[in-house]
Short mmCIF file of C-alpha atoms and ligand atoms in Angstrom, two decimals:
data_model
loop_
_atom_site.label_atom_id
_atom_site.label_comp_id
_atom_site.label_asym_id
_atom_site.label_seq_id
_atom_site.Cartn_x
_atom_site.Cartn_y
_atom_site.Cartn_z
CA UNK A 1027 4.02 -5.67 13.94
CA UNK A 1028 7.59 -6.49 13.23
CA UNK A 1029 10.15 -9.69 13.04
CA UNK A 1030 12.85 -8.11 15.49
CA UNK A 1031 12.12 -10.63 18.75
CA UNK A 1032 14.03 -12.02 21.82
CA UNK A 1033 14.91 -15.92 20.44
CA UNK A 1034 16.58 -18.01 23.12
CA UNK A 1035 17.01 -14.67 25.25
CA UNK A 1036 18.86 -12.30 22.77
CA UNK A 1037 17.73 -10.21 19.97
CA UNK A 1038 16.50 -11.37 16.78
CA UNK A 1039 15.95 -10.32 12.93
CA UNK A 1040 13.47 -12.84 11.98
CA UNK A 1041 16.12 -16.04 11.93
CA UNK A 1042 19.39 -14.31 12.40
CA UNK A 1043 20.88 -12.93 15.91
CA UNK A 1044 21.82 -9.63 16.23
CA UNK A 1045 24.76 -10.51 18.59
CA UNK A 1046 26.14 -12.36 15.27
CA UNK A 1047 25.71 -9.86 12.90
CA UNK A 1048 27.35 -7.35 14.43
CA UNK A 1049 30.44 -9.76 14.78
CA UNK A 1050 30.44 -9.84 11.12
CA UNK A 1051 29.46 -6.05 9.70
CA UNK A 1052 30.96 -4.28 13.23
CA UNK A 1053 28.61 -1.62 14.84
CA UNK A 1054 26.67 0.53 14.16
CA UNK A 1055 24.93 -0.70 11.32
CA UNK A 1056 21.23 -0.94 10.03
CA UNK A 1057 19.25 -4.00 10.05
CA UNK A 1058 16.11 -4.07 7.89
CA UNK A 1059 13.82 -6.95 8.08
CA UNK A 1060 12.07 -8.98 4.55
CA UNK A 1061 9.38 -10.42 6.42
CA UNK A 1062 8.06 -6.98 8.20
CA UNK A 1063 8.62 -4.78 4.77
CA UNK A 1064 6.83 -7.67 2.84
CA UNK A 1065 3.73 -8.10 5.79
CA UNK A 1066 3.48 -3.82 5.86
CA UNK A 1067 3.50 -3.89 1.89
CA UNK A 1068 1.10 -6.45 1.60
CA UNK A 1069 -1.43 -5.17 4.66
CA UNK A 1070 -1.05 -1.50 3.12
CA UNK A 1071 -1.69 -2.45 -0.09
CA UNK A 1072 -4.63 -4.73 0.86
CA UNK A 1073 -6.57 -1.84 2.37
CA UNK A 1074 -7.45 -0.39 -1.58
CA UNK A 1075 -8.78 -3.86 -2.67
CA UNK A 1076 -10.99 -3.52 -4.83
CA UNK A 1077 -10.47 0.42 -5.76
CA UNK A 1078 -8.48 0.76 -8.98
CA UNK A 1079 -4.99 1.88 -6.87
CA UNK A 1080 -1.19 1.93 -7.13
CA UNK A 1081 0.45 2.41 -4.19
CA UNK A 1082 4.32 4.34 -4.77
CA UNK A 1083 6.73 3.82 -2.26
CA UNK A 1084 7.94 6.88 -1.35
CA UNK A 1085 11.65 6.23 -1.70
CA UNK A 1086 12.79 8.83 0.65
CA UNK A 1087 11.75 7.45 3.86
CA UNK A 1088 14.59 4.71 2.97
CA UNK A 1089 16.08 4.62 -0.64
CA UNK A 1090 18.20 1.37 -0.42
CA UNK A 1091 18.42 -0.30 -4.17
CA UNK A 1092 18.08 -3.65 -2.13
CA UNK A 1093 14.80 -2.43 0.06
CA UNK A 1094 13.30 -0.73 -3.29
CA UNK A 1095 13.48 -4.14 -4.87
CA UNK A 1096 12.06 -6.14 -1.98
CA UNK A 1097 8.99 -3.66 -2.60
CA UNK A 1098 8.74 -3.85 -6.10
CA UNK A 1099 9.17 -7.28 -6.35
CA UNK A 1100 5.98 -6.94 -4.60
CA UNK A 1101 4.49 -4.43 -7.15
CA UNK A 1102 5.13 -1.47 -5.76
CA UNK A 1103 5.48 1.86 -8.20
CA UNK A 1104 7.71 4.78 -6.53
CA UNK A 1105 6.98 8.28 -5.51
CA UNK A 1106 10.47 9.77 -5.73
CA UNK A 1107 11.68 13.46 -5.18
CA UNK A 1108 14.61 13.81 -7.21
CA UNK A 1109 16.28 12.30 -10.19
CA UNK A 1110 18.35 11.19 -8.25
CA UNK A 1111 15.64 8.70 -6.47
CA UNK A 1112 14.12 7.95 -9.48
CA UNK A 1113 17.17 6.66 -10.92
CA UNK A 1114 16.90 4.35 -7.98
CA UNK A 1115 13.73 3.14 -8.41
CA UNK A 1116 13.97 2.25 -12.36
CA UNK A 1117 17.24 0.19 -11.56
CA UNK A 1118 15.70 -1.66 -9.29
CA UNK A 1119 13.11 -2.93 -12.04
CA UNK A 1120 10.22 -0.15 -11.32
CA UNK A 1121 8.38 0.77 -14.39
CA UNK A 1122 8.49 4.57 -14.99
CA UNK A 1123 4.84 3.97 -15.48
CA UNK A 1124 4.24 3.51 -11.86
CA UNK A 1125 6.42 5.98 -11.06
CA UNK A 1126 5.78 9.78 -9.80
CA UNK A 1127 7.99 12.85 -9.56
CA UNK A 1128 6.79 15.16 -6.46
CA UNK A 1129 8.94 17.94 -4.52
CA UNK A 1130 8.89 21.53 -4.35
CA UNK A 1131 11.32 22.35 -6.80
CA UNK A 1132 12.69 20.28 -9.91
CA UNK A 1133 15.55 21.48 -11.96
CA UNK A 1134 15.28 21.62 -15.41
CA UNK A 1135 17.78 18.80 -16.15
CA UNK A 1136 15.11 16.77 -13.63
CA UNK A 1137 12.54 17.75 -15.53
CA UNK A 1138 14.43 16.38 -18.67
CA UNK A 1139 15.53 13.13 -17.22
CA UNK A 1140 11.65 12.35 -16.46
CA UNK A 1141 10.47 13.65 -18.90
CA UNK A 1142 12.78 11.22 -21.26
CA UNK A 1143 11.95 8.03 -18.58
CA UNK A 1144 8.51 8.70 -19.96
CA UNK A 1145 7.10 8.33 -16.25
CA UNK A 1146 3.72 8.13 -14.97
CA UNK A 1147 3.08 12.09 -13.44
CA UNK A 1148 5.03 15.16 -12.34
CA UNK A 1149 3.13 16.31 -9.57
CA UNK A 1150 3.62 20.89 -10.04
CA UNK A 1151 4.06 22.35 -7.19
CA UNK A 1152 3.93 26.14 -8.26
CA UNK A 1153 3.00 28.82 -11.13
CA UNK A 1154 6.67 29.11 -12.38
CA UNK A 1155 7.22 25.38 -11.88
CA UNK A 1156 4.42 24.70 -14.35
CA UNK A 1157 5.94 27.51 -16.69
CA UNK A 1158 8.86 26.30 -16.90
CA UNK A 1159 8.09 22.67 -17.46
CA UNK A 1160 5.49 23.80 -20.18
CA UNK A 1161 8.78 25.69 -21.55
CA UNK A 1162 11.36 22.34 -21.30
CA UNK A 1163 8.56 19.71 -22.68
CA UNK A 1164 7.32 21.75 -25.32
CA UNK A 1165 11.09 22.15 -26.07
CA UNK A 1166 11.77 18.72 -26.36
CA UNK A 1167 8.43 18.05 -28.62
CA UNK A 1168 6.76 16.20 -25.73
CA UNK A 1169 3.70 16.45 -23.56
CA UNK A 1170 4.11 16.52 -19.78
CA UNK A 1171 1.46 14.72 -17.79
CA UNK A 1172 0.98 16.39 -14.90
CA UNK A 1173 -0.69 16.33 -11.26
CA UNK A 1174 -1.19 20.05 -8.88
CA UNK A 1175 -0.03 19.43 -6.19
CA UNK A 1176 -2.71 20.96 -3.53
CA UNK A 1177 -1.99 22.63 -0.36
CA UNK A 1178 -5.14 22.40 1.49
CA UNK A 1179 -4.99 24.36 4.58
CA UNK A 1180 -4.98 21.73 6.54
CA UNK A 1181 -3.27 21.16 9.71
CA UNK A 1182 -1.67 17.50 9.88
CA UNK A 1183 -1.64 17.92 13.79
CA UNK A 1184 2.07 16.23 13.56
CA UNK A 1185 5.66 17.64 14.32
CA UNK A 1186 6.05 21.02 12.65
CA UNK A 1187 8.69 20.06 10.25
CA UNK A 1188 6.94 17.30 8.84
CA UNK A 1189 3.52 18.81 8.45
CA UNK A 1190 3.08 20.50 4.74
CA UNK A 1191 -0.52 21.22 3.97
CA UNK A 1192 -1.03 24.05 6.48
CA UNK A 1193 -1.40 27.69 4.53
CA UNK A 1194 2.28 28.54 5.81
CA UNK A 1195 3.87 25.38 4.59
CA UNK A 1196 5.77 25.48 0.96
CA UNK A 1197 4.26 22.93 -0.31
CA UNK A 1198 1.52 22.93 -3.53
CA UNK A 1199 -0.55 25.24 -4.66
CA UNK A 1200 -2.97 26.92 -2.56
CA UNK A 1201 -6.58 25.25 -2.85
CA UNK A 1202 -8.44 28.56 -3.29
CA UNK A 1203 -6.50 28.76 -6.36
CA UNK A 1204 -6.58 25.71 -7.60
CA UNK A 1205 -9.58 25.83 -10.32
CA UNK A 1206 -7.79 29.44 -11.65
CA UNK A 1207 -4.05 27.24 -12.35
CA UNK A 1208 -5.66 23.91 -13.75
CA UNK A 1209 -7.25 26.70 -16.26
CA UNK A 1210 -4.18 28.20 -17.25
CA UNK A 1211 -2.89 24.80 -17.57
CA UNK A 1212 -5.05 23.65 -19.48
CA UNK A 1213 -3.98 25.97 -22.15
CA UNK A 1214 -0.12 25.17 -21.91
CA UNK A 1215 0.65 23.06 -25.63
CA UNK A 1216 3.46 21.46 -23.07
CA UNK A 1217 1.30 19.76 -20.61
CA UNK A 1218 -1.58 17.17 -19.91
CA UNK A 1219 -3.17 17.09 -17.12
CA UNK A 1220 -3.94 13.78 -15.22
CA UNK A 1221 -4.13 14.25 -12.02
CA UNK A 1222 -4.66 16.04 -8.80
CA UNK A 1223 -2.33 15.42 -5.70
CA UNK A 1224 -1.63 16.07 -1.93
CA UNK A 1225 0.06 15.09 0.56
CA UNK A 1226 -0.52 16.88 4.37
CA UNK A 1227 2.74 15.94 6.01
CA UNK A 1228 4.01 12.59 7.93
CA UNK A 1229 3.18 10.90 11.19
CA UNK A 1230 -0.28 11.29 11.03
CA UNK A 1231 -1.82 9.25 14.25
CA UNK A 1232 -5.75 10.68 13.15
CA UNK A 1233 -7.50 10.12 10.45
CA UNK A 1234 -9.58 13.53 10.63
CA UNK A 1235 -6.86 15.93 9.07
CA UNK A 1236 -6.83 13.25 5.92
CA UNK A 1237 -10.40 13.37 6.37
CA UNK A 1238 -10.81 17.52 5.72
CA UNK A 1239 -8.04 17.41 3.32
CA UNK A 1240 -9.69 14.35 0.56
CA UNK A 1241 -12.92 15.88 1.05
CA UNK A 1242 -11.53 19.34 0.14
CA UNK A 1243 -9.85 17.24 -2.67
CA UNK A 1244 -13.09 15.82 -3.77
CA UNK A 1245 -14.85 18.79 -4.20
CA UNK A 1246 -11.89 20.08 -6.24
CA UNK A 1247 -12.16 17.40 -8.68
CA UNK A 1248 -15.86 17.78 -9.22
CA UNK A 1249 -15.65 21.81 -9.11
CA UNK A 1250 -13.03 21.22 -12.13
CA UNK A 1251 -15.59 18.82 -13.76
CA UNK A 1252 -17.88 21.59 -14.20
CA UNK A 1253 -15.02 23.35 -15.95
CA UNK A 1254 -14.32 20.52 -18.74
CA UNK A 1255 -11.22 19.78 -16.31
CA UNK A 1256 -11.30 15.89 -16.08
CA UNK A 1257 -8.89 14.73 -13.64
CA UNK A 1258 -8.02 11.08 -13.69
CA UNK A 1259 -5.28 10.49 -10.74
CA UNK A 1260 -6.08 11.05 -7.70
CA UNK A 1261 -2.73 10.90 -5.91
CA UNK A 1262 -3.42 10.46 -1.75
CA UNK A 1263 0.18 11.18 -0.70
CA UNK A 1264 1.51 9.39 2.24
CA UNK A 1265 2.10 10.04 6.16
CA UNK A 1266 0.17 7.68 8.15
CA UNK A 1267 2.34 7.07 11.02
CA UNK A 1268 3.65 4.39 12.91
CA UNK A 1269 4.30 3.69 16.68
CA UNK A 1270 7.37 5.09 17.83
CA UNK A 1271 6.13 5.14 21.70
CA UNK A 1272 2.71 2.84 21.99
CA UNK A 1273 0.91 5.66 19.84
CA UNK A 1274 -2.25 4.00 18.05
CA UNK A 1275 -2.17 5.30 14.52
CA UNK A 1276 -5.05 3.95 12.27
CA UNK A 1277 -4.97 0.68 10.75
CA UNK A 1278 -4.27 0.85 7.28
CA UNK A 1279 -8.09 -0.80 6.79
CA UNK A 1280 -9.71 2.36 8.69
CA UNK A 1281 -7.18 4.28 6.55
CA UNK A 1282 -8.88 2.54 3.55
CA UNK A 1283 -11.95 2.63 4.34
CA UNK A 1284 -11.85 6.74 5.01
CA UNK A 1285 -10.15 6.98 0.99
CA UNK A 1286 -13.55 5.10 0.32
CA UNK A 1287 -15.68 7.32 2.04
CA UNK A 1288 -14.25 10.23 0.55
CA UNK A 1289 -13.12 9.94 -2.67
CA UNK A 1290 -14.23 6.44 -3.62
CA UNK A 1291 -17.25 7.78 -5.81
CA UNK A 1292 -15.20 9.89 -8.10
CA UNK A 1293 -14.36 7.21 -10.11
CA UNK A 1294 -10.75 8.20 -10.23
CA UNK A 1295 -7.51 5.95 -10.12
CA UNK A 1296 -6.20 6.26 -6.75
CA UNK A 1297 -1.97 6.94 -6.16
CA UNK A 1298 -0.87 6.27 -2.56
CA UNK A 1299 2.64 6.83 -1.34
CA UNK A 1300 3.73 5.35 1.88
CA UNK A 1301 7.00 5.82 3.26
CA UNK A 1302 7.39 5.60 6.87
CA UNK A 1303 4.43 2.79 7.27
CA UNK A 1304 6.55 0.66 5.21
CA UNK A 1305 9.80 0.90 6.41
CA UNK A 1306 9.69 2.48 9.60
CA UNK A 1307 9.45 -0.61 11.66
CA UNK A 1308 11.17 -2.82 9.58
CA UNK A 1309 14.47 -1.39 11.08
CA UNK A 1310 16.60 -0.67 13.65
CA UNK A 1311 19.66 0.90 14.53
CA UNK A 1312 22.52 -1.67 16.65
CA UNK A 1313 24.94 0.07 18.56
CA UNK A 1314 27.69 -1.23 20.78
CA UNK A 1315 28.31 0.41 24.42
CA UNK A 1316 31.19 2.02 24.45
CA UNK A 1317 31.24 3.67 28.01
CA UNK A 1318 29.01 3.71 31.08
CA UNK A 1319 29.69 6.92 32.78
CA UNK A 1320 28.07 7.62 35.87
CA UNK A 1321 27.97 11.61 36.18
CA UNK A 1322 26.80 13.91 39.72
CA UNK A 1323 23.22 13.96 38.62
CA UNK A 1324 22.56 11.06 35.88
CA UNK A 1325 24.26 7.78 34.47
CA UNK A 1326 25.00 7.99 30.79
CA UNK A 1327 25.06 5.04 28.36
CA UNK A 1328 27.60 5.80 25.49
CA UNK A 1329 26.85 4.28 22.25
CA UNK A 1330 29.26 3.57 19.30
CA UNK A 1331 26.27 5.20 17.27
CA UNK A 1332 25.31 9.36 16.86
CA UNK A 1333 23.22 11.86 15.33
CA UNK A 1334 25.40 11.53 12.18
CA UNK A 1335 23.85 7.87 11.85
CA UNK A 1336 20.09 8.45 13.05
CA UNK A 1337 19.01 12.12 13.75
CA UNK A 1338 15.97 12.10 14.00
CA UNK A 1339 15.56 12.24 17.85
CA UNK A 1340 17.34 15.84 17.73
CA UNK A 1341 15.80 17.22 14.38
CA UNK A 1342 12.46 16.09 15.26
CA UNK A 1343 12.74 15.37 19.41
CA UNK A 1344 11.55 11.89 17.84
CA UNK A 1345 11.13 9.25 20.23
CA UNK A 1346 13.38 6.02 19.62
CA UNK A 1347 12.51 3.38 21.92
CA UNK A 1348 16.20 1.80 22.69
CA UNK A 1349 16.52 -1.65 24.24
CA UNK A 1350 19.17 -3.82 24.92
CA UNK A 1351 20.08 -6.70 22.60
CA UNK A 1352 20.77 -9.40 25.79
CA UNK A 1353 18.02 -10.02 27.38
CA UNK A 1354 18.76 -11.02 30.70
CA UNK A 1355 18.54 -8.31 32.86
CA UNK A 1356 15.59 -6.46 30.93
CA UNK A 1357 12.86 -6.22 33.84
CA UNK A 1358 14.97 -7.76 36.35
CA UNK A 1359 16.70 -4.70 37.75
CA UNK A 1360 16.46 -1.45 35.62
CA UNK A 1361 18.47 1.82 35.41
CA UNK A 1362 17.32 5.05 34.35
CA UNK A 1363 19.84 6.87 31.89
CA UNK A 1364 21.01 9.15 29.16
CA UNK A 1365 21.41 7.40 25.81
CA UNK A 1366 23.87 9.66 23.84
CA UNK A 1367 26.59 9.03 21.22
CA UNK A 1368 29.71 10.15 20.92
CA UNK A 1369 29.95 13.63 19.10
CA UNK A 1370 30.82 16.99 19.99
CA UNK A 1371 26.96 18.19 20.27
CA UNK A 1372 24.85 18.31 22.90
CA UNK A 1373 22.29 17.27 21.08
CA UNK A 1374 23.43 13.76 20.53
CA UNK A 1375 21.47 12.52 22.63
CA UNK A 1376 19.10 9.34 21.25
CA UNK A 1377 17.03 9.53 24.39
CA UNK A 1378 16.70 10.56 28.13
CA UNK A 1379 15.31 8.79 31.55
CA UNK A 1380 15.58 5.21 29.57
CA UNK A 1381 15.09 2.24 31.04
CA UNK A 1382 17.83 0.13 30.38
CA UNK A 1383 19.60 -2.95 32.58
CA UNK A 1384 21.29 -2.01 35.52
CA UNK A 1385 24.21 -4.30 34.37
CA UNK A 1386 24.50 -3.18 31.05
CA UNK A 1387 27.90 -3.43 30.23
CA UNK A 1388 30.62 -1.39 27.91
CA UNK A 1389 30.68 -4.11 25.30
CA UNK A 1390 27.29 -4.65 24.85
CA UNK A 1391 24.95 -4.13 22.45
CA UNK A 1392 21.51 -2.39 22.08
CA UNK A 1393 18.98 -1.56 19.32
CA UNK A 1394 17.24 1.88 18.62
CA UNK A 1395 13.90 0.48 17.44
CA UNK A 1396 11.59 2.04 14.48
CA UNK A 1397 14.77 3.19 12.85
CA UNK A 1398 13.87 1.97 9.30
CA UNK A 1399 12.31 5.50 7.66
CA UNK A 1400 14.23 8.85 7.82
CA UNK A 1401 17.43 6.49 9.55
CA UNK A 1402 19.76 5.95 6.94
CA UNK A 1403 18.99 7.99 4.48
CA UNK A 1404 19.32 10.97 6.69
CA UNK A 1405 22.77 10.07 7.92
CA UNK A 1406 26.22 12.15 7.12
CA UNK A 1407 29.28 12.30 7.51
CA UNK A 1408 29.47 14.71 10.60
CA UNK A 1409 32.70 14.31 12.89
CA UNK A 1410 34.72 12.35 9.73
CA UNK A 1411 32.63 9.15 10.45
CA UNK A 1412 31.97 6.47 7.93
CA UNK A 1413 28.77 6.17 6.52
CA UNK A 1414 26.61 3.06 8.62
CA UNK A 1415 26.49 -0.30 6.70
CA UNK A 1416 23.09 -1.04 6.09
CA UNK A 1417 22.46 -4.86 6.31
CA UNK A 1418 19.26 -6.70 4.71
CA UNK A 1419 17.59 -10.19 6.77
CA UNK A 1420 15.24 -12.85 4.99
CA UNK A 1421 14.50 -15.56 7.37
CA UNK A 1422 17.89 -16.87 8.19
CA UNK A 1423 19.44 -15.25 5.95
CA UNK A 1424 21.63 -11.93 5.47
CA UNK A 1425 23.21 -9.63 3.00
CA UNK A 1426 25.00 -6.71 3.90
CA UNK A 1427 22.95 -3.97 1.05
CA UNK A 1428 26.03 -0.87 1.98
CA UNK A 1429 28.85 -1.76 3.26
CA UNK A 1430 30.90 1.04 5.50
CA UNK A 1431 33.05 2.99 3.22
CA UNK A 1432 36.70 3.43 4.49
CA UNK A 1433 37.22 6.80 6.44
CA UNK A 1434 40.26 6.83 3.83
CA UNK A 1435 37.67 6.79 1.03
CA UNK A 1436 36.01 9.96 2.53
CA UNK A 1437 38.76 11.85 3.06
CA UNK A 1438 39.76 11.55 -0.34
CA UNK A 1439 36.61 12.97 -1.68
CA UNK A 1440 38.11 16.29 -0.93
CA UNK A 1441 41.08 18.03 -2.74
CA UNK A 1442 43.14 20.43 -1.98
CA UNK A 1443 44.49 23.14 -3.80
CA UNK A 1444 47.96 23.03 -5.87
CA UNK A 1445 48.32 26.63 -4.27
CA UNK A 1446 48.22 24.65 -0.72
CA UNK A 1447 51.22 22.03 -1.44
C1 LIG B 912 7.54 12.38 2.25
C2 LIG B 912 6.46 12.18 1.27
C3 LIG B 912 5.71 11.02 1.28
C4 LIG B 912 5.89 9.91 2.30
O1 LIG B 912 5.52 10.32 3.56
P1 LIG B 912 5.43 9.26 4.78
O2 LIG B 912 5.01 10.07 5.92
O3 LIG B 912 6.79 8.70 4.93
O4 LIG B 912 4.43 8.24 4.40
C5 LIG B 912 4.73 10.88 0.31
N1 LIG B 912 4.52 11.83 -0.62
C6 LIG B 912 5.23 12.97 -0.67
C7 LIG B 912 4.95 13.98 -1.71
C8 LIG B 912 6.22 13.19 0.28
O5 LIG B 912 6.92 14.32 0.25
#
């Protein structure tokens, strides 16, 4: 469910034309939609009625200060990875109580910064990690709250890069070894344990892996109970997935329902942190054609956009559906192309055999659908281009939320040498 539509035969967000704003912000940019981050929000959120939950917007999936406030206006707490993110989240009015540290590895000046925030958890992802922030709390005369972060051995069934609870994975702390580190923990003057966490990787379209992995959880938390190990947080994770290409994930209610099932007896406060769910189709990605070129054994549309701006379809082979913006000519008499941008790779390529209008035109525009999660915040600089302007709709209403910095402005990032003049 989104607010991008066809109004009066050309591409919408919510009350605003696409055709327009590119004439103002010039392509490519990224267009996020209020209404469809507010509806996924509230329909997420809904699905723990009743349980004692916070849900934390897991700010990487799409960390713009304007799309972090839409959420927490909303109530939303924030499951960042870095300082860096959860900088973001307490300028844009997130209390650090609602807010939760996770990732693999946290420098000590990280571990600092939170520490000083005063924020809700650091989810520990290893034996030295726990060490070490036993070492920088205890040196700064504080306690550290803290969540393990639980590698279950369970396989996400989801693109290999984005699954992280499988035994090979470098994430958490292996389950079979779980009761043995809360232990030590438990002895460390620097830390307090609250919690227990996971997270299994992204794009989950089945609820079984979850499933395995909060039952395994469950058990955990009641095998520590025996122990005098009383865990109060029980943080979920995120990674229930969207549809990129008619897949059927679960609805956030059967999603709900399965927490319920599982862990709803413990009698613990649940954490949840969504990312893609949220954000993933509340954007896309508009691109101008720049060149039709019709080559020996395919047509190929070029786009104004590339893998610098959006690259997920070559780091993941995600699947983007792309349609055009105009649409007369969509059904009527259909091509089947190449959709690639314009850099020097041969794996700029957004997607292959597309179906897109026979007539489509250099000129015109398209939109890369589902580009809201793991879009923006994933772009660079690659090739010397700008940075895409990310632009914000409520109803008929827009804000451009980053503007395009000057290729001037990046260029003068870097400095060269007195030695070189
Ligand atoms: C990436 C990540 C999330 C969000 O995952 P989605 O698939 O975007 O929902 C949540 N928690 C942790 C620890 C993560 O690393």
């Amino acid at each position: 469910m989104n607010h991008f539509e066809y109004i009066d035969g050309v591409l919408s967000a919510e009350g605003v034309s696409i055709p327009e704003l590119a004439e103002k912000v010039g392509t490519p940019f990224y267009c996020y939609s209020t209404a469809t981050l507010e509806r996924h929000y509230k329909v997420y959120a809904g699905a723990f009625d009743g349980l004692d939950a916070t849900v934390c917007y897991a700010l990487k999936a799409n960390s713009n200060q304007a799309v972090i406030k839409t959420l927490a206006k909303l109530g939303a707490g924030a499951d960042v990875v870095s300082v860096g993110e959860m900088r973001r989240a307490l300028q844009a009015g997130i209390a650090p109580s609602k807010i939760i540290f996770s990732g693999v590895g946290k420098a000590d000046a990280e571990m600092r910064e939170a520490l000083d925030a005063d924020i809700a958890q650091i989810n520990v992802e290893s034996i030295p990690e726990l060490v070490e922030l036993n070492r920088v709390a205890l040196d700064m005369g504080k306690k550290a709250r803290i969540a393990l972060r639980i590698n279950p051995h369970v396989d996400a069934k989801t693109h290999e890069k984005i699954a992280t609870g499988k035994a090979e994975n470098k994430f958490g702390i292996d389950w079979t070894r779980a009761i043995e580190v809360y232990r030590d923990a438990a002895q460390m003057d620097g830390i307090e344990i609250t919690g227990i966490a996971m997270h299994i990787g992204s794009q989950l379209t089945d609820l079984t892996p979850f499933r395995e992995a909060f039952t395994r959880l469950a058990g955990l938390v009641e095998e520590l109970r025996t122990h005098g190990i009383e865990v109060k947080n029980l943080d979920l994770g995120g990674g229930l997935g969207i549809a990129y290409q008619g897949e059927t994930p679960p609805l956030p209610a059967a999603y709900g329902q399965m927490v319920r099932e599982t862990v709803g007896h413990l009698g613990c406060h649940i954490t949840l942190e969504p990312g893609r769910l949220i954000v993933g189709n509340a954007g896309i990605l508009v691109s101008r054609v720049m060149y039709i070129k019709d080559g020996e054994a395919k047509r190929f549309v070029i786009l104004d956009a590339a893998m610098n701006d959006l690259i997920r379809p070559t780091l993941y082979n995600a699947y983007h559906e792309i349609i055009a913006v105009d649409e007369a000519g969509v059904d009527d008499k259909m091509a089947t192309v190449d959709v690639v941008g314009p850099v020097c790779e041969t794996g700029d390529t957004f997607g292959k055999d597309r179906k897109l209008p026979d007539n489509l035109q250099p000129g015109d525009l398209v939109a890369i659908c589902s580009a809201g999660a793991y879009g923006a915040v994933m772009s660079s600089t690659y090739n010397t281009r700008a940075l895409t302007p990310e632009v914000l709709v409520s109803g008929d209403k827009f804000a451009i939320i980053r503007e395009r910095p000057s290729i001037d402005d990046l260029i003068a990032l870097d400095k060269v040498p007195g030695w070189l003049d």
